[in-house]
Amino acid sequence: MKTRVEKQSTVWQSNSMGCFDKLKLKLNNFVIDQTINYLGHNFNKQKLINLAKIFEKIAGSKGGINHARRMQWLFESEHPHLYWWKKILTELHPNCRNKWIKNFFVNGYYGDNLRKRSEFNEKNGFFPPTVLLASITKNCNFHCKGCWAHEYDVREDLTKEKWREIFTEARDVMGIHIFPIVGGEPFCRKEFLELCEEFNDCTFITFTNGSLITEKTVEKLKKLGNVQPMFSLGGMRENNDKIRGEGCFDMVMKKMDMLKKAGIFFGSSITVTRENCDEVTSDEFMKMLSDKGCLWSWFFHYVPIGENPDVDLVPDAKQRQQILKAVYNARNTLPMMTVDFWGDGPEMMGCIAGGRQYIHVNPKGDVEPCTFVHLATHNVNNCTLTEALAAPFMRAIRDGIPYDDGNMLRPCMIVDRPDILRKYYEEFKPYETHEKAADYLTNPEITAKIDKYSSDVKEILDVDWRNNLWMTIFPLEGEYYVDRDTFCSTEKPNGENAHKCTGLCAECGK
Ligand code: SF4
């Protein structure tokens, strides 16, 4: 167990850079640009291996080097991840393809953000996050069960100028180039795409209900290239529409077809509950997403916040094992990236909140440690993002990870380690960013249920942790073959056999 965690370092930290390094960086950027153009629409395995080798050379962190080596090995062994890249290279519009590679991978993890992160650390004594989650507006034209957006008042939305300031500080001071956008419904706000245009070296992974994406929006997205819509889904037609509204499933399918045809990078965002778990973890559901053209699918567990929080909807321990397996299986058989919000805790070395890997700015400017922790001590209307990150509340969250026993399969301080969040709440006295936001910490009815939930989960997931039952996002050589037998239903990828699977793989499924 211990060796595994050590082996897979995802700590994206670097040493400081000298003049020579800066020159090298410029050269690297030039080489990357040329390589992306050279990769063009001609899929070639060797070219991708070469690209991974370039990433390895320009990586300024241990995590970056490991990641590039893993990619190299996955391409060489013809892991289905190779076919994910094939789709990116051959099916995306050139502008969307180039912006995805450049803005997400190079600028997000390999470019001069490493220098900025290092400078930031020298000055402030801590590394900034790699991702800034922005709730660009509270406004939404839907009213889905379990959503937190309705807790905020739309009149309090930050101005466009303020968002510009926040993104500028994040990018220029902290080196952040990855901005997941949530809401409300981001496309409700016209100025959102104007900001994406201004920050055209950044990537905007946009969580959307899809309803406001018109033919005109598609044209705009193609031109921008740096916006990746992630469609919210709660299951197949019946289950989805029960939560999200009549006709919503068919509408999303139609929008996916429009984006696929236009060559725009898109994906899906699934909220898994105790009720829809079987359906959304089924092979059929995963294959449907991949066939529709989703290049990325996020699996978020329902978190008991928002209107009428219901702890009984949070997936139980067995279901969390089920989600993990399904996500591993899809990741290793389909040309689609899948992420399990809690199950991939070991990959992220535990909870990512508090600015450790990400931070959330809500629609009215409160800086929250996590999208699901609606508590803050700072608001960007009165301070910089750096000051908010330096707050004792945030520092304590970052410094507290990993937790005591190190089990990263139970990473969440809301439902897995409620005592920890309660302790921070007591000690730092953050304010609630909307009414009843701290109910899951103070309301005895809810806290009793959360305590029971966390001890049930502990019983099962501690055994899994001790038995090493987890897998990295991009497995390391050796690890892959061992773990696939445990987690995946398909044959080992080996040369031409890479495509032989149970029918899940888009390559042979067609
Ligand atoms: S607090 Fe929970 S939901 Fe938030 S980032 Fe940490 S693990 Fe995820």
XYZ file of C-alpha atoms and ligand atoms in Angstrom:
518
model
C 0.000 0.000 0.000
C 2.645 2.453 1.070
C 4.905 1.803 -1.883
C 2.061 2.359 -4.265
C 1.288 5.784 -2.932
C 4.932 6.694 -3.086
C 5.256 5.322 -6.597
C 2.478 7.420 -8.002
C 3.378 10.963 -7.134
C 0.959 13.545 -8.431
C 2.622 16.407 -6.658
C 2.940 19.030 -9.358
C 5.625 21.081 -7.750
C 8.810 22.384 -9.224
C 12.086 23.930 -8.360
C 12.628 27.581 -9.191
C 13.754 28.542 -12.690
C 16.805 30.467 -13.845
C 17.231 32.488 -17.086
C 18.363 29.424 -18.912
C 15.213 27.609 -17.873
C 13.048 30.466 -19.143
C 14.742 30.299 -22.521
C 14.276 26.572 -22.504
C 10.602 27.112 -21.775
C 10.198 29.342 -24.834
C 11.900 26.734 -26.936
C 9.690 24.019 -25.446
C 6.579 26.007 -26.283
C 7.784 26.374 -29.843
C 8.482 22.640 -30.108
C 5.054 21.796 -28.667
C 3.304 24.102 -31.154
C 5.170 22.528 -34.025
C 4.471 19.028 -32.746
C 0.732 19.606 -32.389
C 0.634 20.905 -35.940
C 2.734 17.983 -37.111
C 0.413 15.486 -35.393
C -2.354 17.053 -37.433
C -5.156 14.749 -38.374
C -2.900 11.844 -39.198
C -3.083 9.382 -36.384
C 0.232 7.751 -35.778
C 1.185 5.865 -32.648
C 4.868 6.726 -32.914
C 4.107 10.453 -33.143
C 2.192 10.234 -29.896
C 5.034 8.379 -28.219
C 7.316 11.201 -29.356
C 4.910 13.775 -27.929
C 4.967 12.000 -24.555
C 8.775 12.047 -24.699
C 8.703 15.817 -25.243
C 6.350 16.186 -22.260
C 8.793 14.192 -20.172
C 11.662 16.471 -21.202
C 9.803 19.698 -20.461
C 8.161 18.513 -17.241
C 9.512 20.491 -14.329
C 8.004 18.325 -11.613
C 8.200 14.737 -10.476
C 4.454 14.352 -11.068
C 4.833 15.704 -14.617
C 7.671 13.328 -15.437
C 5.772 10.333 -14.051
C 2.665 11.294 -15.961
C 4.571 11.665 -19.251
C 6.243 8.278 -18.725
C 2.923 6.654 -18.018
C 1.472 8.118 -21.215
C 4.458 6.886 -23.171
C 4.017 3.388 -21.832
C 0.252 3.413 -22.401
C 0.785 4.398 -26.039
C 3.477 1.779 -26.568
C 1.301 -0.964 -25.096
C -1.742 0.200 -27.092
C -3.855 0.800 -24.034
C -7.322 2.154 -24.954
C -6.069 5.543 -23.777
C -4.190 5.619 -27.089
C -7.588 5.597 -28.827
C -8.744 8.501 -26.673
C -5.898 10.477 -28.178
C -6.768 9.133 -31.599
C -10.237 10.618 -31.206
C -8.795 13.934 -30.079
C -6.459 14.081 -33.045
C -8.787 12.842 -35.728
C -12.286 13.888 -34.672
C -11.908 17.313 -33.099
C -11.925 20.570 -35.008
C -8.244 21.701 -35.339
C -8.862 24.738 -33.154
C -10.477 22.678 -30.376
C -7.814 19.978 -30.656
C -4.909 22.416 -30.459
C -6.412 24.450 -27.616
C -7.146 21.304 -25.606
C -3.574 20.025 -25.865
C -1.976 23.420 -25.411
C -4.200 24.989 -22.774
C -5.037 21.949 -20.656
C -1.882 19.847 -20.831
C 0.933 22.219 -21.673
C -0.230 25.432 -19.993
C -2.066 23.577 -17.229
C 0.733 21.271 -16.150
C 3.924 21.620 -18.174
C 4.366 25.225 -19.245
C 5.553 28.276 -17.370
C 2.936 27.660 -14.691
C 5.701 25.654 -13.013
C 7.842 28.767 -12.719
C 4.912 30.803 -11.419
C 3.983 28.133 -8.895
C 7.508 28.028 -7.666
C 7.747 31.829 -7.375
C 4.411 31.914 -5.580
C 5.646 29.335 -3.095
C 8.852 31.238 -2.429
C 6.868 34.376 -1.716
C 3.904 32.962 0.199
C 5.189 29.762 1.733
C 2.691 27.453 0.054
C 1.952 26.207 -3.450
C -1.155 27.546 -5.192
C -3.829 25.159 -6.536
C -3.660 23.919 -10.136
C -7.379 24.434 -10.718
C -9.795 27.270 -9.950
C -13.470 26.389 -9.973
C -15.634 29.383 -10.739
C -19.385 29.607 -10.248
C -19.778 32.279 -12.878
C -23.456 32.920 -12.142
C -26.122 31.730 -9.808
C -28.716 32.093 -12.522
C -30.197 28.877 -13.902
C -33.159 28.013 -16.081
C -33.532 24.557 -14.449
C -34.483 23.515 -10.935
C -32.891 20.119 -10.285
C -33.239 18.119 -7.114
C -30.148 18.360 -4.885
C -28.599 21.373 -6.633
C -27.044 24.024 -4.420
C -27.268 26.924 -6.895
C -30.663 28.088 -5.705
C -29.226 29.002 -2.338
C -27.614 32.163 -3.744
C -29.203 35.428 -4.819
C -28.630 36.149 -8.521
C -28.378 39.918 -7.911
C -25.168 39.305 -6.010
C -23.301 37.799 -9.020
C -19.770 39.181 -9.350
C -19.260 41.608 -12.223
C -17.426 40.628 -15.378
C -14.580 42.974 -14.367
C -14.232 41.167 -11.051
C -14.079 37.782 -12.768
C -11.438 39.213 -15.085
C -9.407 40.236 -12.039
C -9.770 36.794 -10.458
C -8.771 34.897 -13.606
C -5.860 37.272 -14.162
C -4.509 36.749 -10.655
C -5.018 32.999 -10.927
C -3.229 32.756 -14.270
C -0.521 35.388 -13.987
C 0.383 35.026 -10.323
C -0.396 31.367 -9.633
C 0.019 29.829 -13.080
C -3.508 28.366 -13.123
C -4.813 27.699 -16.636
C -7.609 25.245 -15.841
C -10.941 26.805 -14.915
C -13.867 24.434 -14.430
C -16.978 26.602 -14.691
C -20.099 25.834 -12.750
C -23.155 27.811 -11.776
C -26.088 28.096 -11.951
C -26.053 27.575 -15.647
C -22.910 29.176 -17.140
C -24.522 29.752 -20.535
C -27.172 31.923 -18.826
C -24.464 34.551 -18.583
C -23.590 36.154 -21.901
C -20.331 37.600 -20.598
C -19.048 34.129 -19.853
C -17.940 33.430 -23.433
C -16.444 36.909 -23.648
C -14.203 36.004 -20.712
C -13.255 32.715 -22.399
C -12.205 34.719 -25.435
C -10.075 37.062 -23.345
C -8.338 34.174 -21.562
C -7.646 32.207 -24.704
C -4.578 30.465 -23.264
C -6.734 28.888 -20.547
C -9.227 26.050 -20.664
C -12.838 26.359 -19.459
C -14.364 22.999 -18.566
C -17.998 24.032 -18.405
C -20.650 22.112 -16.463
C -23.969 22.740 -18.188
C -27.535 21.507 -18.485
C -27.090 21.981 -22.242
C -30.407 23.680 -22.901
C -28.933 27.031 -23.982
C -26.436 25.603 -26.471
C -27.782 26.645 -29.866
C -26.320 26.303 -33.390
C -24.955 29.817 -32.919
C -23.272 28.808 -29.640
C -21.727 25.801 -31.366
C -20.178 28.061 -34.004
C -18.840 30.316 -31.269
C -17.408 27.365 -29.301
C -15.668 26.107 -32.424
C -14.111 29.490 -32.955
C -13.041 29.787 -29.319
C -11.709 26.234 -29.012
C -11.039 26.557 -25.284
C -14.497 25.720 -23.860
C -15.374 22.077 -23.148
C -19.048 21.596 -22.214
C -19.759 18.794 -19.703
C -23.425 17.816 -19.823
C -25.111 17.017 -16.516
C -26.906 13.673 -16.533
C -28.546 11.590 -13.830
C -28.996 8.368 -15.786
C -30.866 7.123 -18.833
C -34.066 8.871 -19.952
C -36.396 7.877 -17.121
C -34.022 8.365 -14.196
C -32.514 11.504 -15.657
C -35.803 13.224 -16.376
C -37.108 12.417 -12.903
C -34.383 14.654 -11.458
C -33.722 17.110 -14.254
C -37.093 17.524 -15.927
C -39.191 16.007 -18.681
C -37.463 15.841 -22.079
C -34.066 16.735 -20.656
C -32.357 13.456 -21.637
C -33.375 13.723 -25.303
C -32.371 17.373 -25.349
C -28.868 16.508 -24.045
C -28.480 13.709 -26.607
C -29.323 16.174 -29.359
C -26.820 18.730 -28.072
C -24.127 16.055 -27.861
C -24.766 15.181 -31.515
C -24.399 18.853 -32.466
C -21.063 19.184 -30.661
C -19.738 15.884 -31.984
C -20.537 16.929 -35.534
C -18.765 20.260 -35.006
C -15.664 18.588 -33.515
C -15.939 20.249 -30.103
C -14.439 18.541 -27.038
C -17.258 17.679 -24.649
C -18.159 15.228 -21.922
C -20.638 14.452 -19.214
C -21.051 14.982 -15.511
C -22.956 12.334 -13.614
C -24.275 12.769 -10.091
C -24.426 9.283 -8.600
C -27.031 8.650 -5.915
C -28.068 5.526 -4.065
C -31.011 5.337 -6.469
C -29.360 5.672 -9.875
C -26.078 3.919 -9.012
C -26.800 0.604 -10.779
C -27.817 2.320 -13.955
C -25.012 4.863 -14.251
C -22.323 2.290 -13.463
C -23.607 -0.205 -16.030
C -21.552 -1.079 -19.122
C -24.473 0.072 -21.268
C -24.490 3.542 -19.755
C -20.717 3.918 -20.089
C -20.786 2.715 -23.672
C -23.662 5.054 -24.464
C -21.635 8.031 -23.210
C -18.585 7.014 -25.180
C -20.548 6.314 -28.368
C -22.270 9.679 -28.103
C -18.796 11.222 -28.290
C -18.097 12.097 -24.650
C -14.351 12.365 -24.273
C -14.560 12.899 -20.537
C -17.053 11.701 -17.931
C -17.039 12.825 -14.316
C -18.730 10.715 -11.677
C -19.632 12.852 -8.683
C -21.215 11.283 -5.630
C -24.290 13.036 -4.354
C -23.262 15.236 -1.407
C -26.005 16.113 1.106
C -26.168 19.876 0.599
C -28.557 22.165 -1.248
C -32.298 22.080 -0.953
C -33.435 19.420 1.545
C -30.151 17.500 1.914
C -30.796 13.776 2.088
C -27.982 11.659 3.565
C -29.805 8.510 2.490
C -29.091 9.425 -1.131
C -25.294 9.324 -0.726
C -23.955 6.116 -2.365
C -23.156 3.556 0.347
C -19.820 1.763 0.721
C -20.727 -1.134 -1.589
C -21.941 1.325 -4.179
C -18.734 3.292 -3.862
C -16.851 0.077 -4.683
C -19.192 -0.396 -7.620
C -18.598 3.142 -8.928
C -14.852 2.697 -8.588
C -14.855 -0.559 -10.539
C -17.097 0.836 -13.255
C -14.911 3.904 -13.662
C -11.709 1.808 -13.752
C -13.277 -0.513 -16.246
C -14.433 2.278 -18.539
C -11.060 4.028 -18.297
C -9.285 0.870 -19.355
C -11.620 -0.233 -22.113
C -13.148 2.847 -23.714
C -11.618 5.843 -25.468
C -13.154 8.043 -22.791
C -11.548 9.562 -19.729
C -13.561 8.762 -16.608
C -13.010 10.181 -13.146
C -14.461 8.971 -9.847
C -14.681 11.974 -7.537
C -14.008 10.111 -4.282
C -12.733 6.775 -5.585
C -9.795 8.454 -7.314
C -8.707 9.877 -3.952
C -5.492 7.821 -4.025
C -4.532 9.364 -7.378
C -4.906 12.838 -5.921
C -3.316 11.791 -2.623
C -6.547 12.549 -0.739
C -8.963 15.463 -0.600
C -8.082 18.248 -3.026
C -9.917 21.081 -1.230
C -8.664 24.250 0.452
C -6.398 25.152 -2.445
C -4.392 21.946 -2.168
C -5.371 21.187 -5.759
C -8.401 23.395 -6.222
C -10.459 26.216 -4.804
C -14.006 27.427 -5.450
C -15.142 31.017 -5.914
C -18.912 31.183 -5.609
C -21.148 33.560 -7.620
C -20.904 36.359 -5.051
C -17.148 36.066 -4.522
C -16.843 33.986 -1.355
C -13.758 31.809 -1.556
C -14.818 28.326 -0.493
C -12.480 25.374 0.095
C -14.643 23.063 -2.009
C -17.785 23.305 -4.143
C -19.569 21.326 -1.445
C -18.272 23.226 1.578
C -20.195 26.505 1.629
C -18.132 28.184 4.298
C -15.648 31.006 3.874
C -13.547 33.506 5.735
C -12.768 35.724 2.732
C -14.588 37.287 -0.193
C -12.741 38.509 -3.308
C -14.627 41.802 -3.155
C -12.456 42.640 -0.144
C -9.239 40.730 -0.727
C -7.062 39.026 -3.309
C -7.304 35.346 -4.103
C -3.838 34.904 -2.619
C -4.978 36.410 0.682
C -7.992 34.117 0.745
C -5.776 31.085 0.146
C -3.430 32.162 2.913
C -6.286 32.215 5.459
C -5.770 29.911 8.481
C -8.988 28.040 7.611
C -7.618 27.120 4.164
C -4.129 26.378 5.458
C -5.523 23.987 8.065
C -7.505 22.111 5.419
C -4.440 21.771 3.162
C -2.067 20.862 5.967
C -4.501 18.307 7.389
C -4.292 16.113 4.273
C -3.652 13.185 4.217
C -5.641 12.236 7.302
C -4.444 10.163 10.265
C -4.714 6.593 8.905
C -3.893 7.643 5.323
C -6.883 5.888 3.742
C -7.420 7.930 0.597
C -10.404 5.850 -0.451
C -12.247 7.835 2.244
C -11.053 11.322 1.325
C -14.061 13.499 2.071
C -14.193 15.682 5.163
C -17.953 16.136 4.710
C -19.129 12.529 4.798
C -16.060 10.339 5.454
C -14.281 12.422 8.105
C -17.019 14.690 9.478
C -15.126 15.184 12.746
C -12.377 16.985 10.817
C -14.624 19.543 9.122
C -16.498 20.088 12.390
C -13.195 20.777 14.123
C -12.220 23.404 11.508
C -15.681 24.957 11.742
C -15.310 25.319 15.504
C -11.761 26.572 15.384
C -11.815 29.059 12.491
C -15.461 30.122 12.647
C -15.982 30.589 8.883
C -19.263 32.224 7.900
C -21.980 30.349 6.010
C -22.123 31.529 2.399
C -25.870 30.969 2.315
C -28.559 30.165 4.816
C -28.332 26.725 6.440
C -24.990 25.991 4.746
C -23.548 24.549 7.963
C -26.558 22.335 8.672
C -24.569 19.206 7.901
C -22.198 20.231 10.709
C -24.683 21.458 13.271
C -28.141 19.975 12.751
C -28.240 16.869 15.025
C -30.634 15.032 12.727
C -28.260 15.361 9.790
C -25.005 14.907 11.732
C -26.245 11.655 13.313
C -26.935 10.267 9.854
C -23.552 11.420 8.548
C -21.779 9.818 11.539
C -23.508 6.515 10.882
C -22.676 6.778 7.183
C -18.998 7.466 7.811
C -18.577 4.567 10.210
C -20.322 2.148 7.795
C -18.076 3.306 4.977
C -14.972 3.023 7.137
C -15.672 -0.610 7.933
C -15.645 -1.614 4.284
C -13.259 0.828 2.624
C -10.552 0.384 5.269
C -10.355 -3.269 4.285
C -10.036 -2.292 0.613
C -7.309 0.182 1.464
C -5.368 -2.402 3.458
C -5.737 -4.868 0.589
C -4.529 -2.314 -1.915
C -7.735 -2.416 -3.939
C -7.282 0.677 -6.001
C -5.689 1.674 -9.242
C -4.066 4.861 -10.495
C -5.689 6.938 -13.246
C -2.908 6.080 -15.622
C -1.490 2.839 -14.283
C 2.213 2.349 -13.969
C 3.905 -0.365 -15.945
C 3.497 -3.686 -14.145
C 0.693 -2.381 -11.967
C -1.625 -2.368 -14.949
C -1.544 -6.062 -15.703
C -2.015 -7.029 -12.085
C -4.904 -4.681 -11.485
C -6.834 -5.251 -14.668
C -7.569 -8.801 -13.595
C -8.967 -7.490 -10.355
C -10.909 -4.567 -11.673
C -11.676 -4.961 -15.347
C -13.763 -7.324 -17.360
C -11.642 -7.213 -20.467
C -8.509 -8.839 -21.793
C -5.103 -7.352 -21.268
C -4.130 -4.968 -24.041
C -1.182 -6.454 -25.803
C -0.240 -5.352 -29.276
C -3.091 -6.096 -31.619
C -5.117 -7.640 -28.811
C -5.607 -4.140 -27.506
C -8.938 -3.997 -29.262
C -10.255 -7.322 -28.068
C -12.697 -6.549 -25.346
C -16.184 -7.430 -24.262
C -17.701 -5.044 -26.768
C -17.289 -1.979 -24.638
C -14.435 -0.641 -26.702
C -15.537 1.663 -29.480
C -12.857 0.148 -31.734
C -14.406 -3.308 -31.857
C -17.874 -2.370 -30.693
C -18.594 -0.847 -34.085
S -14.223 17.992 0.857
Fe -15.012 16.113 -0.030
S -16.107 16.796 -1.813
Fe -14.746 18.484 -1.229
S -12.827 18.147 -2.394
Fe -12.572 17.143 -0.411
S -13.180 15.032 -0.855
Fe -14.012 16.257 -2.474
